[in-house]
Structures are given as C-alpha cells and as structure tokens.
Amino acid sequence: MSGQITPTAAACPGCIAAPADAARPVPQDAQIALSLPGIHCSACIANVEQALSAVPGVQDARVNLTLKRALVKAAPDLRAADLIPVLEQIGYEAHELDPGALSATQADKAGRDLLMRLAVAGFASMNVMLLSVSVWSGATDATRDMFHWISAAITLPAIAFSAQPFFENAWSALRVRRLNMDVPIVLAIVLALVTSLWETALSGKHAYFDAALTLTFFLLAGRYLDYRTRAAARSAAEELTALEVPRAIRLRNGAEEEVGVAALNVGDLILVRPGARMPVDGQIVSGRSELDRSLLTGETLPVFAQPGTQVSAGEVNLTGPLTIRATAVGEDTSLHRMADLVAIAESGRSRYTSLADKAAKLYAPGVHILSALSFVGWYIYSGDIRTALNIAAAVLIITCPCALGLAVPAVTTAASGRLFRKGMLIKHATALERLAQVDTVVFDKTGTLTAGTPDLVNLPEIAREDLAIALALAEASTHPLSVALARAARDAGITPADVSDLSEIPGFGTEGRLAGQRVRLGRAEWVGAPDSAETTAWLAVGDCAPVAFRFVDSLRPGAAEAVRALRDSGKDVILISGDTATAVQALADKLGIETWIARALPQDKAAHVQTLTDQGHRVLMVGDGLNDTAALAAAHVSISPASALDAARVASDIVLLGTDLSPIADACRTAEKATKRIRENFRIATIYNVIAVPLAVAGLATPLIAALAMSTSSITVSLNALRLR
Amino acid sequence: MEVLVYLIPISLFLGGVGLVAFIYTVRTNQYDDPEGDASRILSNQWDDHPKP
C-alpha cells in the first residue's frame, strides 16, 4: 500500500464515526494486524515470520503477501508498538492496522458464496456438455433419452443452487413492478428447463439443459468479476481507514492512560502530544502551542493556541503538548455535524443510471415482446403449443444477455486493474463511466495540489549570518516551519551559528543566546514584527529589525503535469480554496489556472460545484479536507488522495494511493477508453443478436447453434475488454 | 452400449470428486493469499520437516 500516510496521525477524527469498532471488547489472545507495504518475495515472508516469531509472547505470525499484511496471534499484553521496531530493524516498514476495521474483509462471505455457485455451475455444465456432445454427434432413441434424463438430473439441482442470485434479484424487481436484467435471464432459464423436460418426457430431439447451465455459468462469471473488483477496492480502502487507529491519551488523577476515542466522555482531560490530531472538540486547559487547521478550513497559517482556546476534532497540534477538556465527543463534534452537509449533497449522486441499466431498460422489454410474438405467431401458424413453446424458449435463450452480462464487468475489471497498478483505487461501480463524462475539474489547494509541507522561498534575500543563527534555532524545534528552514539552510551549505541556552517556547518559537544577545525565531508578535498574510517566521537578533523567512506550501509531485494534461484534453480547471487570496493566486499563476476562488467556506465549495452542475457541466472534484467533503459528494465524480481525512475518502469515488497527482489525467483517459469498450461490447452483443434471432424465430435454431453462439459472443466480448490493457 | 452403465456413473463420480475437492479448498481459505502461496513453495524453510 501507500507509504506516505503519516504514522503520527494517532487519532483520526473521521474514525469517531465508527465507535462500534473501538468499543468491541479485546479478545483473550490479542490479534495484531500489521501493514507491510515493502514485502514482495518469499525471502521477505520468511524473514518477517521468523523475526515476529522470535519476539517473546508471539504465538503465531502469518504473512499474507497478496494483501501485504501480517496477522500475529500474541499474548494479550503484547502491543503492535513492540513489534514494529523489530521489523524496522530488519528493514521492513510496518504500520499498525485496526483489526476492528478489517473484520469485514475476513468474513468475505458474499464472495465465497458466488465462487461456490460459479464452481457448481461450471462442474455441472461440463458434465452436461459431455452428454450433449454425444447427443449432437448422433446418439438416438433410448440412448438419447437416457442422456437427456441424466442431464436433467444434474441440471435441476445445479440450477436451483447456482442461479439463486438471479432468482432473488428478479423477484425483488418484479415485486416493485419493475424490470431488470435478471428478469429475462430467469425467464430464459426457467422456460428452457420446462420445455426441455417436456421434450425429454416425449422423447423429443432437442433439449436445452446445457444452454441453461452455460448461461448461468457465464453470467455468474460476470457477477464474480464485478464483485472481485469492488471487493479489492473495498479492502484497500478499509486498510487506509485501519491505518489510523483511533486512540487518545486520557489523564485521570494525574496518570496517563491510553483509551479508544469512543470511550471518551464530555469533561475528560485529554493530553494531545505534538504531531497528534485532536480526538474531540474541547477547550485548552493548559499548554501553549500552534494548531494546523488546514484539513478543516484549508488555511495554511498555523493558529496560536493557549489556555481558553476552543479546539475542534481534526486539528493537528504542532509544537507543545496540550491538555484539553472535552466539550463534545463522538457524534456531537463539529466534525460530525459536517457530515450532515454530505448527506444532503449525496442525494444528487444516486440519480446517475449506469450504461448497463440503460441497456437493460431497452433490452428486457424487447426480448419479452419478441419471444411472446414468436410464441403467438407459431401457435397460430402450426396450432401446436409444444412447437410454439420450444421456439419461444429458443428465442429467449439465444437473446439472453450473456454477452451483455459480461460486457460491463469484463471492461471495468480490466480498467480498474490497470488504474490500481498506477495507484488509483476505484471505489464506486459506475465511477469510471462518470469520470469519462467529466468536462470541468475543480481542485482544492491545501493538501491536494500542495503537499502540506512548507518550503522556504526567500532564502537568497537573507544574509548568511542571519541564516546561520536561524539554522541553529530551527534545529532545536520540530515545528514544520523550523524543519523546512533547517532543511533549506543545510542544502545551501550553511553551518549553524554558536547559539547557547536554546529553548523552545511552545506556541511562540525558539529562543537562545548568541554573544550575550538574545536571539529569537518565531511568531511575528513574539519577536515584535508586523503581522503578515503569508506564512512567515521571524528572526530577531537583539534589538535589530526582525528578518522575515517566508514560506509557501510546496507543490505535490505531478500537480503541474496533471493540471496541464487536463487542460490539454480540453477540460476547464478551477481552483477553490479556503486559504487567503494571495496564497491561492500565487498557486493558480504557477500552475496556469485561470479561474480561482479564495476564502471559500465548505458550503461555498459545494454550492459552486452545484452551480456548475446546474449549468450543464460534469464536475470532477479533487479534494482532501473536511471542508471539501460536501463538494466531493455534490460533484459528478470525485477523487481524494490517500492522505485525506477519512470522511473525505468515504465521500469520494476514487482514492489516489500515491503522493503523485499525475495519474488523474491518465484515469480520465482510461475511463474514456473503458466507456468506449463497453459501448463496443454492447454493439457486438447486438450484432450477434441480429444474426441469431431471425434463425431462432424461424425455428431453425438447435441447441448446438445456441451453445456455439452463446460461447462465441461471450468470449469475443471478454477479449475485447482485455484489449484495454 | 452396456459399457455406459459403468462409464456414466464413473464420470459423474469423478466430476463430483473434483467439485468436493474445490469446495474443500474454498472452505479452508486456500484462495486468501495466492501470491504468498506461489512464493512460499520456492522457500526451502520447511523442506525437511513440517512446520510444528
């Protein structure tokens, strides 16, 4: 999986949405799940398993290479934190996964169920085909009848078991007086069985047992492909959620204890270390620090925090440890209230009808009418109900949507697989079709087009001696701006000045003494500098005028390429951000984006996307923050990076696993190609029907012709889908 | 044609054996980690004696 997820994000606010997982009682023997993004061969498996088994308390360790995970059965007091250093020592990156969030993958009952039905249909159809081939190659009289009876004995129970998903779907559609693709399928299967039984009882020549079974087999194969693609996406998405184990440190009578976020109550004292996210809404009781609110508001400027400041779940504590008193937990947090916006926006999404549904709407009534007409026609013409029923069954079997059933899943499986290798996860079944229609792309700024890490921009303007002092001060702190300053200064070949008595004052900056003078690096008001709209750190040496260090958010890799490629393919690119106008304009100019909107509130973003939609545009929204969530849900289709908040990932159709943005333009191209292939597949299926149906209506179709036509069309459609790779 | 009396039950039985074997492999989670199994067979870690 992706390696860029910050392991420091100890408590993800979005995970508060799933309190059931955290509240689950811990079993006697702890199951620890670890994500191992770096493993790839048999030596890795052996190394990891050996290293884990050597840790005292571990009972069993098993690596799953397909999912790049390790499951460890261990004594209850063993923690993942004890195992991760062991693996890092032998050179494997490891992250803890929340077993609660993964449980759905382990109990993959639906997939296993489909596979079982597919297997039964496959084995039965092979046996029946064997008998049918003997009939077609000339078995007559008693032998033929016996073969037909044996076929019936295999087919009836096999169909009763394996075609159940179709029966259920057809019944649920008919109950609300609607038609779906499964209604003609069920009708064809049932009619084929009834006429075949009737023919066999009267020692007739033609029986369609093999057709009914192969039909079921091919359609189940399509269903299974469809299911597998979505299950793979779901399990990877689950893994992203599980990476953020929802824990918080509660202070009780002065002692620290680690508890699940769901166990927190209003009034609890919670310790939030630097680098961690606020698990709940609250008020700061003690400690000074700076807060990064970018995921909630899109603002990149850190906000000063001191006792009395209100904090919201999801904000990141940057410098000093903070103790907060919880004022709202779980469902009541401001983070959660934002979810209401999403619910409203999402209602528009369900209006999209997929290509398969559109085809079914045209196809299902057409087939029924055609089959009924041939029944009536032949009954009037020959006066024989048996002939008429036989021909009606042949028409239904020949027109049956074998190729239609495979047309969509075969293509989406191929396209999703291709995009997954490029680092994109297709979460929604119709996401590709919707992506192909996009003509306008709306980007969020902070965390999406930018990486969320600052870059020093005015290094050449600063005197080397000032840089040396600033470097010495910056290296005493882990604040993101200090880290960026130190990195830039080191890269420029600066050596730190000899600053003594270094101390970090959380929330303000770093202070030290140089040749008897007090030197400070930090916030504007602390060093006595004017306020600025840009992200700026100030250096004050003694009583001299403060020196400004200006930062901009660095671009995410691939952002420029993605924007250029999207514009080249004729799409409008728009930038909407909650940040200040200067910051947004600077970025828009750099990337060549003409339309930009700054200081947008979450509602504004969603409203703007809605306006564009009302004007007839199909909008792709790319965003990562909580302030984007409503817009993500309102857009025609949406993409979020893996580093996004859980809520944003849930609201989007596609998740970008890597840090690189360039696959976005590629995904649009693949989606367009995939939609083209789907349409081609529908055309192939139609052409084959145009050729075969007149034969069936004329009463010339035999079971052999039906079997041949069905197999060829299904295989052609699958091969056409494979061309996408 | 009397041979059919034996051949047909035999072919059905063999098909049934295949089906039962497949159901057994699905039930015992043998398709959970295809890539891992493909790699494990190349390791000589448990060649001399089975994993305890």
PDB file of C-alpha atoms in Angstrom, chain A residues 6 13 98 103 136 148 173 218 253 309 371 436 491 649 678 697:
ATOM      1  CA  THR A   6       1.749   9.830   8.307  1.00  0.00           C
ATOM      2  CA  PRO A  13     -11.275  12.312  13.703  1.00  0.00           C
ATOM      3  CA  ASP A  98      -7.028  -1.576  13.411  1.00  0.00           C
ATOM      4  CA  SER A 103     -13.051  -7.588  10.159  1.00  0.00           C
ATOM      5  CA  TRP A 136     -25.297 -33.884 -31.093  1.00  0.00           C
ATOM      6  CA  HIS A 148     -31.375 -36.260 -21.565  1.00  0.00           C
ATOM      7  CA  ALA A 173     -37.562  -6.248  -9.128  1.00  0.00           C
ATOM      8  CA  PHE A 218     -21.149 -17.194 -17.908  1.00  0.00           C
ATOM      9  CA  ASN A 253      -5.893  11.637  38.683  1.00  0.00           C
ATOM     10  CA  THR A 309      -8.762  28.449  23.053  1.00  0.00           C
ATOM     11  CA  SER A 371     -40.370 -14.087 -27.547  1.00  0.00           C
ATOM     12  CA  ALA A 436     -15.441   9.608 -18.755  1.00  0.00           C
ATOM     13  CA  ASP A 491      21.025  22.460   1.468  1.00  0.00           C
ATOM     14  CA  ARG A 649     -12.184   9.460   1.334  1.00  0.00           C
ATOM     15  CA  ILE A 678     -18.312  -1.009 -23.042  1.00  0.00           C
ATOM     16  CA  VAL A 697     -37.717 -17.006 -34.686  1.00  0.00           C
TER      17      VAL A 697
END
